[in-house]
Coordinates of C-alpha atoms and ligand atoms in Angstrom, one line a residue:
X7 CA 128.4 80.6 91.2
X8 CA 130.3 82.5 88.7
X9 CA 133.3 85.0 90.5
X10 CA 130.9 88.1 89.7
X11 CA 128.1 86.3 91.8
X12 CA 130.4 85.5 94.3
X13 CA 131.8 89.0 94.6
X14 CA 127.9 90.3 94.8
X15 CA 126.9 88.3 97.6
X16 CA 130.2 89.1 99.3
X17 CA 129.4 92.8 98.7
X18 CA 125.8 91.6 100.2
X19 CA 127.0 90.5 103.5
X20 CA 129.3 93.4 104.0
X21 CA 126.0 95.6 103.4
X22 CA 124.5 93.4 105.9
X23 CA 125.5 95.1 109.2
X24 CA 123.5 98.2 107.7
X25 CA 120.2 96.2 108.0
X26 CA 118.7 96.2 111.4
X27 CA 115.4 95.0 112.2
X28 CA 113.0 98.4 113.9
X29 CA 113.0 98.3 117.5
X30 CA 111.9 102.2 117.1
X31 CA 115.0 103.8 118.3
X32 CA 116.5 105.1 114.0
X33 CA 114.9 106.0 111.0
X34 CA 114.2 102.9 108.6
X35 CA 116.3 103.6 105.3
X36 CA 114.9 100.6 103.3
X37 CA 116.8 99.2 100.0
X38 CA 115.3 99.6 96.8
X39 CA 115.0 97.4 94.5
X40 CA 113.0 96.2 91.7
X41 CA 110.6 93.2 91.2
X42 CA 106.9 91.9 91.0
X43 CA 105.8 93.1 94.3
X44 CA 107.6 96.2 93.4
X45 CA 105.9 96.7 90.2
X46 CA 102.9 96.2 92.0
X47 CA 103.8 98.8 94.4
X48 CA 104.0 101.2 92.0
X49 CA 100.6 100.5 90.5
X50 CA 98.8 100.7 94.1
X51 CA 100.4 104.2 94.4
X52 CA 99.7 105.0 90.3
X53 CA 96.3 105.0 91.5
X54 CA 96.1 108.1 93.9
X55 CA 97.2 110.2 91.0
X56 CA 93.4 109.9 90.4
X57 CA 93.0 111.6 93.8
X58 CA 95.1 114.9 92.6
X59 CA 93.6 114.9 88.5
X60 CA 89.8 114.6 89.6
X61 CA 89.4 117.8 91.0
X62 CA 89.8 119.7 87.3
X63 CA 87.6 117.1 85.4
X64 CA 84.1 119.2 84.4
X65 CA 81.2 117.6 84.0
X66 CA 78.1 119.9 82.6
X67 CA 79.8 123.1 83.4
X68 CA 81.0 121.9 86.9
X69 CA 83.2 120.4 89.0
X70 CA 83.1 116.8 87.4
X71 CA 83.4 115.6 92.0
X72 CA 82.1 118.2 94.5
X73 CA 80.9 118.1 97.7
X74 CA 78.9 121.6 98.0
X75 CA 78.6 122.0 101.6
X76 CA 76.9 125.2 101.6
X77 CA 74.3 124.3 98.9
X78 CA 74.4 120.7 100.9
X79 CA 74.6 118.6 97.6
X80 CA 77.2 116.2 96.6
X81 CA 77.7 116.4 92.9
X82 CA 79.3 113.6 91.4
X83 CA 79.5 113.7 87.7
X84 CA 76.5 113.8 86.0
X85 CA 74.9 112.8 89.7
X86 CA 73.5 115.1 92.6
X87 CA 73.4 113.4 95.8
X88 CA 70.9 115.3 98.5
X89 CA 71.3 115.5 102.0
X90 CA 67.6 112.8 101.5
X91 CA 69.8 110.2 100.0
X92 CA 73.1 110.3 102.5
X93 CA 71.6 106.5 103.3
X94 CA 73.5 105.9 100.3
X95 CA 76.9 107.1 101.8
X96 CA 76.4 104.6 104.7
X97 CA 76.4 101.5 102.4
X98 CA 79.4 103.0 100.2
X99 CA 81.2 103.0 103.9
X100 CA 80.2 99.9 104.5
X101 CA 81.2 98.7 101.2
X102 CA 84.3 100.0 102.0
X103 CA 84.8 98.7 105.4
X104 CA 83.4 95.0 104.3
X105 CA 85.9 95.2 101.2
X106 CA 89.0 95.8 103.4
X107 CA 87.7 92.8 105.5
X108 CA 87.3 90.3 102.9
X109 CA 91.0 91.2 101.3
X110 CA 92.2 90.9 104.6
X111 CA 90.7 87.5 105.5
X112 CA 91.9 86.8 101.5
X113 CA 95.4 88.1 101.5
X114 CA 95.8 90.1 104.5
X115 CA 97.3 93.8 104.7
X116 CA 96.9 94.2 100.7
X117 CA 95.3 97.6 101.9
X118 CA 98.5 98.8 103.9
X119 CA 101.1 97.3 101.7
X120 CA 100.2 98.7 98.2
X121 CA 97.1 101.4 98.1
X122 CA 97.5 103.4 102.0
X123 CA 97.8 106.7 101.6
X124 CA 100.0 106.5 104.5
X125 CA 102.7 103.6 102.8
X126 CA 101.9 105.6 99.3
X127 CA 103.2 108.7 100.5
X128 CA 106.2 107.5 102.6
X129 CA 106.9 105.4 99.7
X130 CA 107.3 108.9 97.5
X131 CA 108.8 110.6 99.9
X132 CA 111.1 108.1 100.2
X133 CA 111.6 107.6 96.5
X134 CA 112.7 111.5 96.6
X135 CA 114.9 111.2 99.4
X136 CA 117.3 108.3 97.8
X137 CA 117.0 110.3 94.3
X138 CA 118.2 113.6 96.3
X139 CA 120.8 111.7 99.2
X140 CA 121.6 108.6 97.8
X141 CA 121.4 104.9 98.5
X142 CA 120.3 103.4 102.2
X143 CA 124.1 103.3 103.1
X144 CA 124.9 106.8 102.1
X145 CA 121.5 108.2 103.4
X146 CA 123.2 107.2 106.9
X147 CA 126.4 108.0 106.7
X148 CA 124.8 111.9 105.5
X149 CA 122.3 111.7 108.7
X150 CA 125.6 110.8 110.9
X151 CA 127.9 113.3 109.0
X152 CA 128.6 117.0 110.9
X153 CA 126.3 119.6 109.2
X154 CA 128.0 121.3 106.2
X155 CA 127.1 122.8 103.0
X156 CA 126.5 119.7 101.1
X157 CA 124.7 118.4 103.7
X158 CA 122.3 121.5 104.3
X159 CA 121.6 121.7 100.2
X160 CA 120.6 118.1 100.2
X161 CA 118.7 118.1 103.3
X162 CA 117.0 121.7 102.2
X163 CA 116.1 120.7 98.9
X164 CA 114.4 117.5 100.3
X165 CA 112.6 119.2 102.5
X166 CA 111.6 121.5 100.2
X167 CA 110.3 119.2 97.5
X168 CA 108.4 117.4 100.7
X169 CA 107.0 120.2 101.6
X170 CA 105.5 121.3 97.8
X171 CA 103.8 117.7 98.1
X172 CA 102.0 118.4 101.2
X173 CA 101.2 121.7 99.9
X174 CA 99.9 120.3 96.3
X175 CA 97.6 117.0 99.1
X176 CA 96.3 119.9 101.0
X177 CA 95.5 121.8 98.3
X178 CA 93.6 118.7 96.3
X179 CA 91.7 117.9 99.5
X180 CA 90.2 121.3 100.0
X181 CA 89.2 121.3 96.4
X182 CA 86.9 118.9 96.8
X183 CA 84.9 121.3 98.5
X184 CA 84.9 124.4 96.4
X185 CA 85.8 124.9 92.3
X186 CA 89.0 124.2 92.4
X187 CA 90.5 126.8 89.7
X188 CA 88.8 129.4 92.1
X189 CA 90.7 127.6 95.1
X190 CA 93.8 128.2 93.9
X191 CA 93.1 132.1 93.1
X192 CA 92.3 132.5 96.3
X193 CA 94.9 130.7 98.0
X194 CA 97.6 132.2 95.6
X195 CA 96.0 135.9 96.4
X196 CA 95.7 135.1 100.0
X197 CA 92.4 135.6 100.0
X198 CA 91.2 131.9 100.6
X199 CA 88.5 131.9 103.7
X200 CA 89.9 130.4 107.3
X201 CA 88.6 127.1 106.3
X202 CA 90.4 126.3 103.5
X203 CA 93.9 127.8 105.4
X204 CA 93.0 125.3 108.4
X205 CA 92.8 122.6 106.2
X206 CA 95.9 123.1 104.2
X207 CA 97.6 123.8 107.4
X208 CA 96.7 120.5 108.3
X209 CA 97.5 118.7 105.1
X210 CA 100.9 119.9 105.0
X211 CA 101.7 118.9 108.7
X212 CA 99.9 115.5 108.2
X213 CA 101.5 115.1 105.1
X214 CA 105.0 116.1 106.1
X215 CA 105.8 114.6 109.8
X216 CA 103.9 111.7 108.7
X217 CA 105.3 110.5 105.4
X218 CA 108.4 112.6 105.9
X219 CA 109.4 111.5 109.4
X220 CA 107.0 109.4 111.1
X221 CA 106.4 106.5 108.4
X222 CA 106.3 103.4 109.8
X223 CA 105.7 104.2 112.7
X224 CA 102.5 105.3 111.7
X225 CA 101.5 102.0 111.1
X226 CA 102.8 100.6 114.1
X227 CA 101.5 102.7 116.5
X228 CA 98.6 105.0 115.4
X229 CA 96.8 103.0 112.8
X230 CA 93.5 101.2 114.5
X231 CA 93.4 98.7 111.3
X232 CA 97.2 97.3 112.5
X233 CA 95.7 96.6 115.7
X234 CA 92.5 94.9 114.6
X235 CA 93.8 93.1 111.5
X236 CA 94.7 90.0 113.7
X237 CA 90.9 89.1 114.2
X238 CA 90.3 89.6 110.1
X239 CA 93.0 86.9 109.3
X240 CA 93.4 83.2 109.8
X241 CA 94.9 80.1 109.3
X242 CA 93.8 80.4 105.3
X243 CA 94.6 83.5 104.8
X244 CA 97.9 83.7 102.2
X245 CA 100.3 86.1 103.8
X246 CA 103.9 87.0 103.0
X247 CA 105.7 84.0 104.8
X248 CA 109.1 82.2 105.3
X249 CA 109.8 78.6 104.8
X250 CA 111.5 77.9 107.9
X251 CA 111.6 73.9 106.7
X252 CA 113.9 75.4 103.4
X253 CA 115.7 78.1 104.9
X254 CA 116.8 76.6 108.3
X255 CA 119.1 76.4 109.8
X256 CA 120.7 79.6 108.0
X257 CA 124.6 80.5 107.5
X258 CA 126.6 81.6 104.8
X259 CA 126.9 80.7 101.2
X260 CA 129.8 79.2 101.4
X261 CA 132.3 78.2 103.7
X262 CA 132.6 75.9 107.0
X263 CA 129.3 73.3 106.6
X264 CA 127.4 75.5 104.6
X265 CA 126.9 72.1 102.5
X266 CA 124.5 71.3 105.6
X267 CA 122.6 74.2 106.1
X268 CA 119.3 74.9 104.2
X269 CA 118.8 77.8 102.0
X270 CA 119.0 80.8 103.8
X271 CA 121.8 82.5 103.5
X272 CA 121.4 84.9 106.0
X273 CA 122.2 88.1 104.0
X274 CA 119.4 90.1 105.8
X275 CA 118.7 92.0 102.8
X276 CA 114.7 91.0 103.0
X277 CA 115.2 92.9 106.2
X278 CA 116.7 95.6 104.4
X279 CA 114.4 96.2 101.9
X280 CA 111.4 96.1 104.3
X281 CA 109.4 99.6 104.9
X282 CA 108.9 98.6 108.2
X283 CA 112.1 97.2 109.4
X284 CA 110.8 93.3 109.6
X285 CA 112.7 90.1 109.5
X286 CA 109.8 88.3 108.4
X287 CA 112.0 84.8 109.2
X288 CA 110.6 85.5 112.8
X289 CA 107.2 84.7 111.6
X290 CA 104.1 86.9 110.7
X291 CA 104.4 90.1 113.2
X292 CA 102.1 93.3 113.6
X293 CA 104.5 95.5 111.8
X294 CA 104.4 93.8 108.3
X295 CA 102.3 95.5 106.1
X296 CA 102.0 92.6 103.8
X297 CA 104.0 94.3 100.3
X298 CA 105.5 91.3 99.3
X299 CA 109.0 93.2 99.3
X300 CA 111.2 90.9 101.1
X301 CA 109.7 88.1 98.5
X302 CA 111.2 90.2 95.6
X303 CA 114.8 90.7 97.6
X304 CA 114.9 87.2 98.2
X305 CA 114.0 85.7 94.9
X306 CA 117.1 88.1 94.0
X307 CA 119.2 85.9 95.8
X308 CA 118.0 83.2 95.2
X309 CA 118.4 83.8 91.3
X310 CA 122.2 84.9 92.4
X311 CA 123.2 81.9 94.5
X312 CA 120.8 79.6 91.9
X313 CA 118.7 78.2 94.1
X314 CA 114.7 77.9 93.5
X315 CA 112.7 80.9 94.0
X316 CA 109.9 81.2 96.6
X317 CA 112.2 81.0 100.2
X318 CA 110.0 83.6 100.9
X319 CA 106.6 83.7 99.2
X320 CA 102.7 84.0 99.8
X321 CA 101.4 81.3 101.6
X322 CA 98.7 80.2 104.3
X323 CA 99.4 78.7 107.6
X324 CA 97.5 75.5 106.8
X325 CA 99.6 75.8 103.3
X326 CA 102.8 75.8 105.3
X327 CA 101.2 72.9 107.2
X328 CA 101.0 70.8 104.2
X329 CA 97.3 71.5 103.8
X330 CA 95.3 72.2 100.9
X331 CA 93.7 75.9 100.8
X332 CA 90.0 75.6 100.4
X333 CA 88.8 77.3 98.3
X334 CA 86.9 81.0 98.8
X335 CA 83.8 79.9 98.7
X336 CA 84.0 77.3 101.3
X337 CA 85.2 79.6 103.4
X338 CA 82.6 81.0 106.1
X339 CA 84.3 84.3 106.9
X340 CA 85.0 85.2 103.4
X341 CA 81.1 84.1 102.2
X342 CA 79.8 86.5 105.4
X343 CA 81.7 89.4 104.1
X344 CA 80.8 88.7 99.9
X345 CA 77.2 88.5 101.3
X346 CA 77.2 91.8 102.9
X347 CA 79.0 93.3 99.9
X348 CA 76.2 92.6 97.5
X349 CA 74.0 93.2 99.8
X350 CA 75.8 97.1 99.9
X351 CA 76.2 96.8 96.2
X352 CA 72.5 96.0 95.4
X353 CA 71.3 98.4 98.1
X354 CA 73.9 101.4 96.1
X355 CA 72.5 100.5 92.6
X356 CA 68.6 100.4 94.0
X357 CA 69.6 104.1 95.5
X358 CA 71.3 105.3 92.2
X359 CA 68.7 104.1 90.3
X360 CA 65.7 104.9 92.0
X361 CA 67.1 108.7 93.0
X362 CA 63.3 110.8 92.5
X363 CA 64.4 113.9 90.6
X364 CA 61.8 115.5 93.0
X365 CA 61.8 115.4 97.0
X366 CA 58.3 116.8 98.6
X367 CA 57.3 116.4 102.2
X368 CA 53.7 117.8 103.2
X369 CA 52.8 118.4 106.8
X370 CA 49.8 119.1 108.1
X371 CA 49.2 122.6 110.3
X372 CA 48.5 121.4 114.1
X373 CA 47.7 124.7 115.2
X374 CA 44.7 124.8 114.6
X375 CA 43.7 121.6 113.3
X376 CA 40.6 122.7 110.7
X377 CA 39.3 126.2 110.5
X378 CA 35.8 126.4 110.7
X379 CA 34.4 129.6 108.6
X380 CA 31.6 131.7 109.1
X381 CA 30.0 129.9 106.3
X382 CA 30.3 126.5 107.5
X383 CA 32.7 125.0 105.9
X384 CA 35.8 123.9 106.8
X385 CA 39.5 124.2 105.8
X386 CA 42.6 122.5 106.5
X387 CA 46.3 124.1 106.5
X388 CA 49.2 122.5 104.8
X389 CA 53.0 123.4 104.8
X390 CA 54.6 121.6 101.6
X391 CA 57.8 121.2 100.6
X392 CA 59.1 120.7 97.5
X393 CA 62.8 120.1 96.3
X394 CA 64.0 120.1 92.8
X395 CA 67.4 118.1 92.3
X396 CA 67.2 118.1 88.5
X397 CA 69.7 120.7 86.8
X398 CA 66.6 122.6 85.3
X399 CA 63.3 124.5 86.4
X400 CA 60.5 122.6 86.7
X401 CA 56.3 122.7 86.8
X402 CA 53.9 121.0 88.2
X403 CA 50.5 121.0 89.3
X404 CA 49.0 120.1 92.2
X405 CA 45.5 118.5 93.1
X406 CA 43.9 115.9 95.6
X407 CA 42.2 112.5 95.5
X408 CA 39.8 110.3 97.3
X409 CA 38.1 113.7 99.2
X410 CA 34.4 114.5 97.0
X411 CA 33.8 117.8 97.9
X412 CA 37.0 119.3 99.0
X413 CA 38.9 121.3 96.6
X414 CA 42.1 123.3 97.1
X415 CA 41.8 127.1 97.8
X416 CA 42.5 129.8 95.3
X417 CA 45.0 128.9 92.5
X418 CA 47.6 127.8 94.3
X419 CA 48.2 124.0 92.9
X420 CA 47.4 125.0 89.3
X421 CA 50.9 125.8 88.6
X422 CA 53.8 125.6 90.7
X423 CA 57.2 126.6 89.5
X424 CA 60.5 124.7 91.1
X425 CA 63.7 126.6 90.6
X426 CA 66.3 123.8 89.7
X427 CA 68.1 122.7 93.0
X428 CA 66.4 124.6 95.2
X429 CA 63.4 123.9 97.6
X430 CA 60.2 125.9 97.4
X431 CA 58.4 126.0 100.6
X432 CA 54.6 127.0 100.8
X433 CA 51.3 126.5 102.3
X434 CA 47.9 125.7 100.8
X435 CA 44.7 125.3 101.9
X436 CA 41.9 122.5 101.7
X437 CA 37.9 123.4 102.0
X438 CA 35.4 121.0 102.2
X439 CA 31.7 122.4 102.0
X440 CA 29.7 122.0 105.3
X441 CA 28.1 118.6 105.9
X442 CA 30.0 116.7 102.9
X443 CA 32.7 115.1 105.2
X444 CA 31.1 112.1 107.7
X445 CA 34.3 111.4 109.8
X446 CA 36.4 113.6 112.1
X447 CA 39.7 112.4 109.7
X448 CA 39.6 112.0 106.3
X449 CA 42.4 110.0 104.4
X450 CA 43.4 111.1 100.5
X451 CA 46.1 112.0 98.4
X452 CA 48.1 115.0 97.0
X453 CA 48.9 114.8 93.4
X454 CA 52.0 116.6 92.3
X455 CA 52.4 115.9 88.3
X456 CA 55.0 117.9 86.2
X457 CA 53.2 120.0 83.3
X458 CA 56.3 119.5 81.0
X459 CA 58.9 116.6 80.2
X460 CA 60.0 115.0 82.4
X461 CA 57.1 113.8 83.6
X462 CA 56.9 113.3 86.8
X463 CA 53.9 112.0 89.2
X464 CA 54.5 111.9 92.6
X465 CA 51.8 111.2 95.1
X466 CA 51.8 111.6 99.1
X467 CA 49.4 110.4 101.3
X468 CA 47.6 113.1 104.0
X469 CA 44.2 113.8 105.9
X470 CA 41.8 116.0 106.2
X471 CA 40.6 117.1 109.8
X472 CA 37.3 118.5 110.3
X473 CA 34.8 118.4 113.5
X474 CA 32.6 115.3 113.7
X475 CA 29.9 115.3 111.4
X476 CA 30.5 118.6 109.8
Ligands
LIG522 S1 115.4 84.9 103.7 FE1 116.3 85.4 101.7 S2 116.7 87.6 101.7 FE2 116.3 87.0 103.8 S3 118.3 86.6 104.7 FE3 117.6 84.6 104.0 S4 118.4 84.5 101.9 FE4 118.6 86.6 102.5
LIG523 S1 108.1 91.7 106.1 FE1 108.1 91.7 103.9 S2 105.9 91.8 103.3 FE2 106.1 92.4 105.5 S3 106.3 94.6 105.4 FE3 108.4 93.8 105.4 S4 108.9 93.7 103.2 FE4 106.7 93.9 103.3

C-alpha cells in the first residue's frame, strides 16, 4: 500500500468506533458512499418520481390515472375500468404479490432494498439530512451538541424541507382521486373537502415519523413482508453474503500476524454504511434489506488494501457450499410462482382485451310473474339495465328471438339512447297473444344491437312466463 492508502485505512479504523451494529437503542446515521449497488439504489428510487409526475399527464381531456370514486370508474389512460371488471384488480394484486415472491425466492429483499417506498423515502430524507448536517460523524456529534443557534437552523431547516415532502406525497396520493390542478386550488384556498384534509393529514405524519424518524425500524418491526420473507427464500436463493472462508479470522491490515489472518480487515465500515445497522459478517439476519451496500463499502477496501473484490458479494447458500446454482427453471418454487404469473398475466390481457364497451343486465319482474289481460293475452315485465362505458352516446335497438308470437310493447326497444358512462335503467314489456305459447316458461333471447358505429350486438338470454297452456 502506497502512504496515502495507508493513511486512509488508518483514518478508517479511527472512524470505526462510530459504527455500531442496531440493537434499537440510537438513530442509524449510515455512511454514504458511492458504487454499483448505490447506483442501483438510486435507479429503484428514480422510479417513484413516476408516482409524483402521473397525476398531471392528460389523456383525452382527463386525468391521464384517476380513480373516480363517485362516478365509481377507474380511468386509466385511454381505459375505463367499471366496478363489472374489478376481477381485473384481483389478478393485478396477485400479479403483484406473486412477483414480489418470485424476486424473493430469486434474490431475496430486492423489493425492500431498492424500490420500498418506506427505504426510498428514508433514503431521501436521509440524503437531505447529510446535505443540511453533514457527514455520519458530524450528524452525531450535532444530535449530542447543547441546543444553539446553529443547531436549531440546521435542525429547522431539515425539518422543514421534510415536512414540504410529506406535504408534496400527501398531496400526489389524494390526487389520484380527484383532478389534480383542482386539488391543489382547493387545498391552497382551504376549501378542499374533509377527505382530502384526512388524507394529507395522514401522508404527512406517515411520511414524516416514518422516513424522518422511524426508518429502519419500520422494517424491523412493523413490516409483515420482513417477517414472512424467511419462508420465500432458500438455500438457492443469491443474497448479500460474507465469505467467512476469505475473511476469517479478521484483524488489522497490518501489524502483529496480520500475515496470518484472512482478508477482513475488520474496518466495520460495511456496518457503517448499512441502512439498517447490520454486520452482515454474522450471517443473513431479518434486518438486512438485501441493498447490496455493504458489497460496495467493501469492494472499496478491498480496492484500497489491493486485495480481490467480492469479500462480500451475492451469493447462495449452496453457492457458499461449493455447489452449483441450478438454474431457474429447475427450480420448483420459482416455476410455481412464473406459472401463476402468466396465469395473472394472460387472465389481465383476456380482461383488457375483451372489456364489452356495453354492460346490460335484464331481470325478470317476480311480482307478478305474467299479467294476464282482459283480452287474453299475456305479458311479462322486465327491468333492464344498460351501461355505457364508451366516452360517447350510444343507440341501440332492442328486439327478441326464439318466442313466434310475442312481440315487445309499444316502442320501447326501437331506439334506445345510452348517455356515455352512464346507466340507463328501464322496464319493457313482453305480450304473447292468447293460446300461441304451449309451456308455462318459455326460453329466448333479447337482442341489443347499436344503430351506429360501433357496432355492437349483445345478446342475453331470458324467459317468458305465462299460465299453462295459455
Ligand atoms: S467485511 Fe469488508 S467492509 Fe466489512 S469489516 Fe471486513 S473488510 Fe471492512
Ligand atoms: S447488510 Fe448489507 S445488504 Fe443487508 S441491509 Fe445492510 S448494507 Fe444492505
Amino acid at each position: 500500500m502506497t502512504d496515502s492508502e495507508k493513511g486512509m485505512v488508518s483514518d478508517l479504523y479511527e472512524e470505526a468506533h462510530h459504527y455500531h451494529v442496531n440493537v434499537g437503542g440510537e438513530t442509524i446515521h449510515a455512511k454514504r458512499l458511492t458504487g454499483r449497488f448505490r447506483t442501483l439504489k438510486w435507479y429503484g428510487s428514480a422510479l417513484w418520481l413516476l408516482y409524483f409526475i402521473m397525476p398531471y399527464f392528460r389523456w383525452d381531456g382527463q386525468q391521464a390515472i384517476l380513480f373516480d370514486i363517485p362516478e365509481r370508474q377507474f380511468h386509466l389512460f385511454a381505459l375505463t375500468i367499471w366496478p363489472q371488471d374489478i376481477w381485473m384488480l384481483a389478478l393485478v394484486l396477485i400479479l403483484l404479490a406473486i412477483t414480489l415472491f418470485a424476486v424473493t425466492a430469486v434474490a431475496g429483499r430486492v423489493w425492500c432494498g431498492y424500490f420500498c417506498f418506506q427505504t426510498v423515502w428514508t433514503d431521501w430524507f436521509t440524503w437531505l439530512e447529510e446535505k443540511i448536517e453533514g457527514s455520519p460523524v458530524q450528524r452525531r456529534k450535532l444530535d449530542a451538541a447543547p441546543w444553539n443557534g446553529r443547531k436549531i437552523r440546521l435542525k429547522l431547516f431539515k425539518h422543514t424541507l421534510w415536512l414540504m415532502i410529506s406535504i408534496i406525497t400527501g398531496v400526489t396520493f389524494a390526487a389520484y382521486f380527484t383532478d389534480v390542478f383542482d386539488l391543489w386550488y382547493r387545498y391552497v384556498s382551504l376549501d378542499a373537502p374533509i377527505e382530502a384534509w384526512v388524507v394529507l393529514a395522514a401522508f404527512i405524519f406517515g411520511t414524516y415519523v416514518f422516513a424522518g424518524f422511524m426508518r429502519e425500524q419500520v422494517c424491523f418491526w412493523l413490516c409483515p413482508y420482513a417477517r414472512i420473507q424467511s419462508v420465500m427464500v432458500d438455500k438457492d436463493s443469491i443474497l448479500p453474503t460474507y465469505d467467512v472462508q476469505r475473511g476469517e479470522p479478521r484483524g488489522k491490515v497490518s501489524g502483529k500476524g496480520s500475515e496470518s489472518r484472512g482478508d477482513c480487515i475488520d474496518c466495520h465500515l460495511c456496518v457503517g454504511v448499512c441502512p439498517t445497522g447490520v454486520d452482515i459478517r454474522e450471517g443473513m439476519q431479518e434486518g438486512c434489506i438485501t441493498c447490496g451496500l455493504c458489497i460496495d463499502a467493501c469492494d472499496s477496501i478491498m480496492d484500497r488494501v489491493k486485495r480481490p473484490r467480492g469479500l462480500i458479494h451475492y451469493a447462495s447458500e449452496k453457492e457458499m457450499q461449493g455447489e452449483q446454482l441450478p438454474p431457474l427453471f429447475k427450480r420448483p418454487r420459482v416455476i410455481s410462482y412464473l406459472a401463476i404469473f402468466f396465469l395473472a398475466v394472460g387472465g389481465i390481457v383476456y380482461g383488457l382485451t375483451h372489456i364489452p364497451p356495453v354492460e346490460l343486465s335484464i331481470v325478470h319482474a317476480r311480482q307478478p310473474l305474467y299479467i294476464q289481460m282482459s283480452n287474453g293475452d299475456v305479458q311479462n315485465k322486465y327491468t333492464i339495465k344498460a351501461l355505457n362505458k364508451t366516452k360517447g352516446d350510444l343507440h341501440f335497438t332492442m328486439t327478441s328471438v326464439g318466442l313466434d308470437g310475442v312481440f315487445i310493447v309499444g316502442n320501447k326497444g326501437d331506439k334506445i339512447t345510452l348517455k356515455a358512462g352512464k346507466m340507463v335503467p328501464f322496464h319493457l314489456f313482453l305480450a304473447a297473444k292468447r293460446g300461441v305459447l304451449k309451456n308455462k316458461k318459455t326460453p329466448f333471447q333479447f337482442i341489443f344491437k347499436s344503430v351506429e358505429p360501433p357496432f355492437i350486438r349483445l345478446t342475453y338470454e331470458s324467459v317468458f312466463i305465462s299460465p299453462r297452456g295459455k
